[in-house]
Short mmCIF file of C-alpha atoms and ligand atoms in Angstrom, two decimals:
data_model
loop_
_atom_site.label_atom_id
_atom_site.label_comp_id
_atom_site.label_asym_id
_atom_site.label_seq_id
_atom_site.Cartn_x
_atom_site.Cartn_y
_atom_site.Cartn_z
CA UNK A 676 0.00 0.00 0.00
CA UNK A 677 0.98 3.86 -0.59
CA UNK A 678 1.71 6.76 1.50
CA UNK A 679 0.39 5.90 5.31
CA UNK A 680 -0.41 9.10 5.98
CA UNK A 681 -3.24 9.55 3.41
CA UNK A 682 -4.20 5.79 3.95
CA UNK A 683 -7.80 4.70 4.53
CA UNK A 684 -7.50 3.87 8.56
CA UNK A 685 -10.55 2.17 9.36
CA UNK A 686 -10.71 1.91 13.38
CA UNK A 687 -13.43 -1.07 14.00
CA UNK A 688 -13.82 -4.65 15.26
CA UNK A 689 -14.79 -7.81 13.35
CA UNK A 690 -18.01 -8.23 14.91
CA UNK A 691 -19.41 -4.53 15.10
CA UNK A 692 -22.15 -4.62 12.60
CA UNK A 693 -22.50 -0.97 11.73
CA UNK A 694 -18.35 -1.36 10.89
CA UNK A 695 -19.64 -4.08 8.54
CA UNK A 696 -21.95 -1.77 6.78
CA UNK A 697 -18.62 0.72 5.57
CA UNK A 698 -16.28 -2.81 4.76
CA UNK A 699 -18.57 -3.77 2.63
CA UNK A 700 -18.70 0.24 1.16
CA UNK A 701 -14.99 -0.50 0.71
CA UNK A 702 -15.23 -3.37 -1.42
CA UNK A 703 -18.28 -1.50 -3.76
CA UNK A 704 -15.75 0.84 -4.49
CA UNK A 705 -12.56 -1.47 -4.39
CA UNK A 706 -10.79 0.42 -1.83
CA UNK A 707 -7.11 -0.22 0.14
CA UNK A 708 -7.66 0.29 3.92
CA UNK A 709 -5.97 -0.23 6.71
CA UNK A 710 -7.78 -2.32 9.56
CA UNK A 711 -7.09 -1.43 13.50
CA UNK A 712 -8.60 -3.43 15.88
CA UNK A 713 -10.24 -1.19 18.67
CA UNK A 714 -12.11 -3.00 22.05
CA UNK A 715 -15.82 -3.92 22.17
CA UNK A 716 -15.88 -2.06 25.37
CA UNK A 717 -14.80 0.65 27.17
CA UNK A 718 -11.96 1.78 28.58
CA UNK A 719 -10.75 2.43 24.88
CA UNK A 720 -8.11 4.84 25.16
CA UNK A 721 -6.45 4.83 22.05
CA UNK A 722 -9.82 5.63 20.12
CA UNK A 723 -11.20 8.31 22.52
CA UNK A 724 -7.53 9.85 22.10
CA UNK A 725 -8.07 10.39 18.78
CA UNK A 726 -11.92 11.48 18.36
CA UNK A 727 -12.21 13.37 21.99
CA UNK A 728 -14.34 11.47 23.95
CA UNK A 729 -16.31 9.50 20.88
CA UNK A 730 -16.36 5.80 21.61
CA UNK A 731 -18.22 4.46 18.97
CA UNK A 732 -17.48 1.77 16.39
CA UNK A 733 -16.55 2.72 13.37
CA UNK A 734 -13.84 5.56 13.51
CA UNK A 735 -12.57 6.63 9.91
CA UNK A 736 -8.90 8.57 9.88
CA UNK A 737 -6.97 9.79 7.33
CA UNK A 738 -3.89 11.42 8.52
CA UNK A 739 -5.08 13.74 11.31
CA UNK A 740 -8.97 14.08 9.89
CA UNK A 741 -11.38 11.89 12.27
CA UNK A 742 -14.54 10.60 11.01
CA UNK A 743 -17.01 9.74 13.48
CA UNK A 744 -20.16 7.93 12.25
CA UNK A 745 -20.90 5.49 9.51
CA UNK A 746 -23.26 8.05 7.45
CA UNK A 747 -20.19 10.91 7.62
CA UNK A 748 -17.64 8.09 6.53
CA UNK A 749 -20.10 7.08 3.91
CA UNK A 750 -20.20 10.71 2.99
CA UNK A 751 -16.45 11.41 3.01
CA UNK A 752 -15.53 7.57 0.93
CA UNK A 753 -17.91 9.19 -1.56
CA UNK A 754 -16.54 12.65 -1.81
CA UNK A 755 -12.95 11.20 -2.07
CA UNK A 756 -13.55 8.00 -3.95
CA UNK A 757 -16.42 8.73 -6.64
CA UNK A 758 -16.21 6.22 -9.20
CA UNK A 759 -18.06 3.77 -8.67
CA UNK A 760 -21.16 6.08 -6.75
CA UNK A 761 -22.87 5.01 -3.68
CA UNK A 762 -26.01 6.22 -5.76
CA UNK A 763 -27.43 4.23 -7.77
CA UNK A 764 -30.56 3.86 -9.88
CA UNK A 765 -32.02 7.40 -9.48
CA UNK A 766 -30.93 7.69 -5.50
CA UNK A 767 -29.31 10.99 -5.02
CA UNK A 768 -29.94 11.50 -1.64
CA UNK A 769 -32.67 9.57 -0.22
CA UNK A 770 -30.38 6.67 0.70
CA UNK A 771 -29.05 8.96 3.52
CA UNK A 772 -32.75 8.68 4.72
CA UNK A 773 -33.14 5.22 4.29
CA UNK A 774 -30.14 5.00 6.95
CA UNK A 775 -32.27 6.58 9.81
CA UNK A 776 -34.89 3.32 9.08
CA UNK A 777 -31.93 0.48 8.92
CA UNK A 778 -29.48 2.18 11.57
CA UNK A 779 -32.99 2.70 13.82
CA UNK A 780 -35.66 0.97 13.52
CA UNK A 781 -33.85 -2.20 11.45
CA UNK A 782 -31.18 -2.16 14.12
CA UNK A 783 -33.03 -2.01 17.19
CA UNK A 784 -35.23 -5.30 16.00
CA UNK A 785 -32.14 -6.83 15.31
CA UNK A 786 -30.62 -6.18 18.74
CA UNK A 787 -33.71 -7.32 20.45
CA UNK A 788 -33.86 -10.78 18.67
CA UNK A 789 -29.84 -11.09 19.42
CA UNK A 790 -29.84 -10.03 22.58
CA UNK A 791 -33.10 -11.54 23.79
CA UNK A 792 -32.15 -15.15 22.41
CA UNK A 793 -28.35 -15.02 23.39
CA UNK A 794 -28.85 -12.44 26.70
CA UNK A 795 -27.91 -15.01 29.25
CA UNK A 796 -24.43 -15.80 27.21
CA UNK A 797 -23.45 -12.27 27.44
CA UNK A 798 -20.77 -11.79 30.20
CA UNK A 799 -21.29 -9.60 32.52
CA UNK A 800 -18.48 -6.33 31.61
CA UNK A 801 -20.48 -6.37 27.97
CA UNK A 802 -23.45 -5.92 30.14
CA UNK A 803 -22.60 -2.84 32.45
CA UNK A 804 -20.77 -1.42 29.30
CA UNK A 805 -23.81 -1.58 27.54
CA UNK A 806 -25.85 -0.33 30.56
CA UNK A 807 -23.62 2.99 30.46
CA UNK A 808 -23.83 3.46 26.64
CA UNK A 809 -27.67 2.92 26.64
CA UNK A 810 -28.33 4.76 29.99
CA UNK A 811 -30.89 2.32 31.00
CA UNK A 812 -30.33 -1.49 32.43
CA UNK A 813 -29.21 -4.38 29.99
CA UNK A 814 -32.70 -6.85 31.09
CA UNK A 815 -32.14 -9.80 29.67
CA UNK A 816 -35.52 -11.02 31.09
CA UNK A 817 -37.49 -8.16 29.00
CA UNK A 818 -34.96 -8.72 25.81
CA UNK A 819 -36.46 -12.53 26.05
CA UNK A 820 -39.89 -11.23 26.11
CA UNK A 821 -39.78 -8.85 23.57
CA UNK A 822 -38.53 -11.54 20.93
CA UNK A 823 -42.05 -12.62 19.79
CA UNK A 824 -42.84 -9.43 19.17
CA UNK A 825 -39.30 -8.21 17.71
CA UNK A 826 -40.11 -11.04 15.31
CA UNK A 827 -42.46 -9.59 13.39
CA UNK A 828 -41.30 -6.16 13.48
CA UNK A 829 -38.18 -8.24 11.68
CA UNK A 830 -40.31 -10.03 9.51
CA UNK A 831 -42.20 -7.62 8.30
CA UNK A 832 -39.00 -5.19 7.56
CA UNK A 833 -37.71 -8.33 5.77
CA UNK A 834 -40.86 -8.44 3.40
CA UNK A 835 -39.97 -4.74 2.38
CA UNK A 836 -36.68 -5.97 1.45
CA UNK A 837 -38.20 -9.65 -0.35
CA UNK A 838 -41.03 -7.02 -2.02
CA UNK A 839 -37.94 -4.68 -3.80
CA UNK A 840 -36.13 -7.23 -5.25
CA UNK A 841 -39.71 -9.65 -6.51
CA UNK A 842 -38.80 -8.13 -10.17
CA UNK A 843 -35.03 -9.88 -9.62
CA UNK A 844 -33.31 -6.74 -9.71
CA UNK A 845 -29.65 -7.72 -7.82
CA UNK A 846 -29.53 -4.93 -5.94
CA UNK A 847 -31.82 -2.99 -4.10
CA UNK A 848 -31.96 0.13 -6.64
CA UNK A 849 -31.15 -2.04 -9.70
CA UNK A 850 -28.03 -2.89 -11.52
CA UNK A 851 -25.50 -2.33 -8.77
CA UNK A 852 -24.65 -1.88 -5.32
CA UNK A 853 -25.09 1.24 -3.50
CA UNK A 854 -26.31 2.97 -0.37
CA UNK A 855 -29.22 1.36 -0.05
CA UNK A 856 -27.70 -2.19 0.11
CA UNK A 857 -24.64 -1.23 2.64
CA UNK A 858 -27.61 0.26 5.36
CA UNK A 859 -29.79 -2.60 4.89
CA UNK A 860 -26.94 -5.57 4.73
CA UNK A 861 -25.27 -5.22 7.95
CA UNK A 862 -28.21 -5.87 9.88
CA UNK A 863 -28.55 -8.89 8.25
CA UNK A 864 -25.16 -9.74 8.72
CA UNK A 865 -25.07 -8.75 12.45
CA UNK A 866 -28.37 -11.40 12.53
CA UNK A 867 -26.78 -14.09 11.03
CA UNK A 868 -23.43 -14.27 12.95
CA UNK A 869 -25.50 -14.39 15.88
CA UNK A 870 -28.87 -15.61 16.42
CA UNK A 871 -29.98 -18.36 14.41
CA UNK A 872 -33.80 -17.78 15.82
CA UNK A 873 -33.08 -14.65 13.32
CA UNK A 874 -31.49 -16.45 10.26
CA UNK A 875 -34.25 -18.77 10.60
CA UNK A 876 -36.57 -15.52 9.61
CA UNK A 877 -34.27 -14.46 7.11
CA UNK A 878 -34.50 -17.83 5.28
CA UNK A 879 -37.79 -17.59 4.56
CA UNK A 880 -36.80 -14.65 2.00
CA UNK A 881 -35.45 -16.43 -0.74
CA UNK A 882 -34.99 -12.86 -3.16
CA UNK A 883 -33.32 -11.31 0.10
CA UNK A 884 -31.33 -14.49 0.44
CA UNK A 885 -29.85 -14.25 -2.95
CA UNK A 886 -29.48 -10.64 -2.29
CA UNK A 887 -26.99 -11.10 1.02
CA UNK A 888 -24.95 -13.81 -1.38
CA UNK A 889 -24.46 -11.12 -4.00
CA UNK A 890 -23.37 -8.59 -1.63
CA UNK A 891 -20.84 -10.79 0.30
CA UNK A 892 -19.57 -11.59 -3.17
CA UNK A 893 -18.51 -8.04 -3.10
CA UNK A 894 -16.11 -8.44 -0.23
CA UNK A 895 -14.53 -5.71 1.74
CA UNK A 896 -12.23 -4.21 -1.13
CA UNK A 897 -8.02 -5.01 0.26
CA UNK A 898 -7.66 -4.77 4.09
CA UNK A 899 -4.32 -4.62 5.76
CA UNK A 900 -3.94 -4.53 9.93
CA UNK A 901 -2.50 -2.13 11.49
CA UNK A 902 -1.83 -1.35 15.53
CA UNK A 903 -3.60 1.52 17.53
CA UNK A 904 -0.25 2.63 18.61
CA UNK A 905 0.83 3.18 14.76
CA UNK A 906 -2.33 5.00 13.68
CA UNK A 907 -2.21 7.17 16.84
CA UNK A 908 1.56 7.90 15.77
CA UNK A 909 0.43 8.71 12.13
CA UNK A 910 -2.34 11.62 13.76
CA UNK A 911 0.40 13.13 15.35
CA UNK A 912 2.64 13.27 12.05
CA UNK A 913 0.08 14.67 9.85
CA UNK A 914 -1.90 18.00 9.56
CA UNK A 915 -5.60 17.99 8.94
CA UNK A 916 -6.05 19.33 5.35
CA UNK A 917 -9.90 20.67 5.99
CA UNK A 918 -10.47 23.92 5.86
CA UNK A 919 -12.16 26.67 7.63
CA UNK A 920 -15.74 27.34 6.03
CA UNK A 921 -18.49 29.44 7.15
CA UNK A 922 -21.72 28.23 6.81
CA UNK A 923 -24.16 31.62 6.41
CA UNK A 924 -26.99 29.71 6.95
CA UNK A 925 -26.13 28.13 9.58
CA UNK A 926 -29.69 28.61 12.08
CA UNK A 927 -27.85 29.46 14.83
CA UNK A 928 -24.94 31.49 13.54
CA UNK A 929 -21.98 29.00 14.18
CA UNK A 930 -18.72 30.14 12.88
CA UNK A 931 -15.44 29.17 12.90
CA UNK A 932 -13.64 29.76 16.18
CA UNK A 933 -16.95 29.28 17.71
CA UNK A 934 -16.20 26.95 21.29
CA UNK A 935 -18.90 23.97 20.55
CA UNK A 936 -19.71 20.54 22.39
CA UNK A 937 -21.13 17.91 19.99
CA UNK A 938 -22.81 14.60 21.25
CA UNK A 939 -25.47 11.67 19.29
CA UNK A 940 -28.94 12.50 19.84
CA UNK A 941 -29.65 8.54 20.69
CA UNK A 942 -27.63 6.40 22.85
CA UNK A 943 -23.33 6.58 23.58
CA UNK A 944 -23.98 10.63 23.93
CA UNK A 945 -20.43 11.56 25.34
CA UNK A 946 -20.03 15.29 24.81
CA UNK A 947 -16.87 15.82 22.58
CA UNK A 948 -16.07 19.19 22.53
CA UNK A 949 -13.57 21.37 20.13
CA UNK A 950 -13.53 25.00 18.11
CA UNK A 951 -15.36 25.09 15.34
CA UNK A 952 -13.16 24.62 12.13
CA UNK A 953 -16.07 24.30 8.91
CA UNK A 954 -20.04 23.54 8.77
CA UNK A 955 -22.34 22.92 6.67
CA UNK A 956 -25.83 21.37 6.61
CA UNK A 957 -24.54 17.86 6.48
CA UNK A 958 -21.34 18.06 8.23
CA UNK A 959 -19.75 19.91 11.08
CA UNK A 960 -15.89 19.70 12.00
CA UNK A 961 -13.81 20.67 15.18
CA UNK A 962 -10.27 20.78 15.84
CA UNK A 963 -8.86 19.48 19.26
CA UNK A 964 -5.50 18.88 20.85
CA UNK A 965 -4.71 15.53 22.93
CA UNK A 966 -0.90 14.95 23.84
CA UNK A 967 -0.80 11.74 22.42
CA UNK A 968 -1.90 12.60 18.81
CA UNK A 969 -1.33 16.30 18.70
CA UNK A 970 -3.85 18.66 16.81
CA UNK A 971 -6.92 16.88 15.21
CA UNK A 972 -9.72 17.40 13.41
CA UNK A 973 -13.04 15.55 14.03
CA UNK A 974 -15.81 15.83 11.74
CA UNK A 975 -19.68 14.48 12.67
CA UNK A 976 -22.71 14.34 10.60
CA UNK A 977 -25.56 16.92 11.33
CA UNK A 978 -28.46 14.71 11.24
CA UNK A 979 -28.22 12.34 14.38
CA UNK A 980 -26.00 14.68 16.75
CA UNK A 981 -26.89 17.84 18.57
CA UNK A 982 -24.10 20.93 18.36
CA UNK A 983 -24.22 23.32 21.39
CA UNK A 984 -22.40 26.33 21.50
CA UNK A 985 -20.46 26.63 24.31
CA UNK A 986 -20.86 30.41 26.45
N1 GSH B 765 -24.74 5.95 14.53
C1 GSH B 765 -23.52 5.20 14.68
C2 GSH B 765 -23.81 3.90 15.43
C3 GSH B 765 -22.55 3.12 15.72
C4 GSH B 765 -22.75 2.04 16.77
O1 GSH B 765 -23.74 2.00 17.49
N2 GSH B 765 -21.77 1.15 16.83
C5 GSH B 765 -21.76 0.11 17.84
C6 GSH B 765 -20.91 -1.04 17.36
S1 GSH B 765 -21.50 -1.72 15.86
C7 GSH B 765 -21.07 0.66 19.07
O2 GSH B 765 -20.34 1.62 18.99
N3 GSH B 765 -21.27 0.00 20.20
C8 GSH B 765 -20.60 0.37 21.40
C9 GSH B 765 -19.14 0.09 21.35
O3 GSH B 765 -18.66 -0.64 20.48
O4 GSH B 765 -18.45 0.59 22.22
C10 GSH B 765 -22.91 4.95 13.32
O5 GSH B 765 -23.63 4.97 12.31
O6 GSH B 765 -21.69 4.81 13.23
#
């Protein structure tokens, strides 16, 4: 592979499904990336080093630009890496939207089947992690209950999926693979390495089952490892390149060199706070300084996480 410090760094683990959703971005566009291994819980010190406080899985970096979120790495993969586009068939935009059903609604029905059929295999650490990032108990008891009902919210999700693809299109918008397919794979995915009470759902989908063979076909473009320690080393080489950019519409007048404190608007809300550096509708980016990687910039998506400005 090329020049480190304008590598693809992909910060993720094997089994995070929402990770899967951008590997499998990768490989639609046939991209090189480098793969580093972060931990399923917290403490994660390496990660929150580099994005301020933002623990989620996946991280994007590319020299000492952060990418928090799998619809802003989405975002950036397509500004950098056009050919081939994430939109496909006449999408332009409304696949963004379609990730607020399969990274919501499609997510949380998938958690509750996993988690309510596997909940008493989960060790205990997951458990309080998961308890902090959720702010509300980890009850396996109500997971198992919910199932039934988790079921059909599945099933009939599934049926959406089985009803797009009845004409024997390949993909969800057609010809090829796109945003659409990445938002509503994973889940699948995430189902299937885990609860076979799940796959047994999915099975009964035969379009949707050729579907998920067609997209692992596409494989997760070329990944090489790489240590935290290395990537955290590369940060603190490189200089962000983005730019400072005022956004005039911006509803609340943010500017650059405005002090601002961003966190999700769902669940793992740590406040990560930084000056303003460029917004826009979609995006927002802050610079911060950590000793161990030096000045950074972190960029979030709009929709999905609140921005307060700091007094
Ligand atoms: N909206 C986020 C959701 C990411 C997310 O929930 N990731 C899971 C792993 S797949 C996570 O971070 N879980 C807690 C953890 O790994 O610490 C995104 O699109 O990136």
């Amino acid at each position: 592979m090329t020049d480190k410090s304008t590598a693809i760094i992909f910060h993720h683990y094997d089994i995070s499904p929402f990770s899967e959703k951008v590997r499998v971005a990768f490989g639609i566009k046939g991209l090189d990336w480098y793969a580093v291994e972060q931990p399923v819980i917290m403490p994660k010190p390496e990660l929150t080093a580099l994005t301020g406080g933002y623990r989620k899985i996946p991280v994007m970096q590319i020299g000492a630009d952060v990418y928090c979120d799998t619809q802003l790495i989405l975002a950036e993969l397509e500004q950098r890496f056009p050919t081939p586009s994430l939109f496909v068939g006449g999408d332009h935009a409304l696949g963004w939207g379609l990730g607020m059903w399969t990274d919501r609604t499609l997510f949380q029905a998938a958690v509750a089947i996993i988690f309510g059929s596997a909940g008493d295999a989960v060790d205990v650490a997951f458990k309080q992690d998961r308890e902090k990032l959720m702010g509300r108990p980890f009850d396996t008891e109500q997971m198992k209950t919910a199932v039934p009902v988790m079921k059909e919210q599945l099933r009939a999700q599934l049926d959406w999926l089985e009803t797009q693809l009845t004409d024997k299109r390949p993909y969800l918008m057609g010809d090829q693979a796109g945003i659409a397919d990445v938002n509503a794979y994973y889940n699948l995915a995430f189902i299937r390495w885990i609860a076979p009470e799940g796959t047994q759902l999915i099975d009964k989908f035969n379009e949707v089952t050729r579907w998920e063979s067609r997209i692992k076909a596409i494989g997760h473009g070329q990944r090489t490892e790489m240590s935290r320690e290395e990537a955290l080393d590369i940060a603190k080489a490189a200089t962000s390149t983005e730019l400072p950019r005022q956004d005039h519409d911006e509803p609340n007048g943010l500017k650059p060199g405005d002090r601002v404190t961003i966190m999700a608007d769902d669940y793992g809300r740590d406040p990560i706070s930084g000056e303003l550096v460029s917004s826009s509708a979609q995006r927002i980016a802050i610079k911060r300084n950590d000793p161990r990687v030096a000045d950074v910039t972190i960029h979030f998506p709009r929709v999905g996480f609140w921005v307060i400005k700091q007094a």
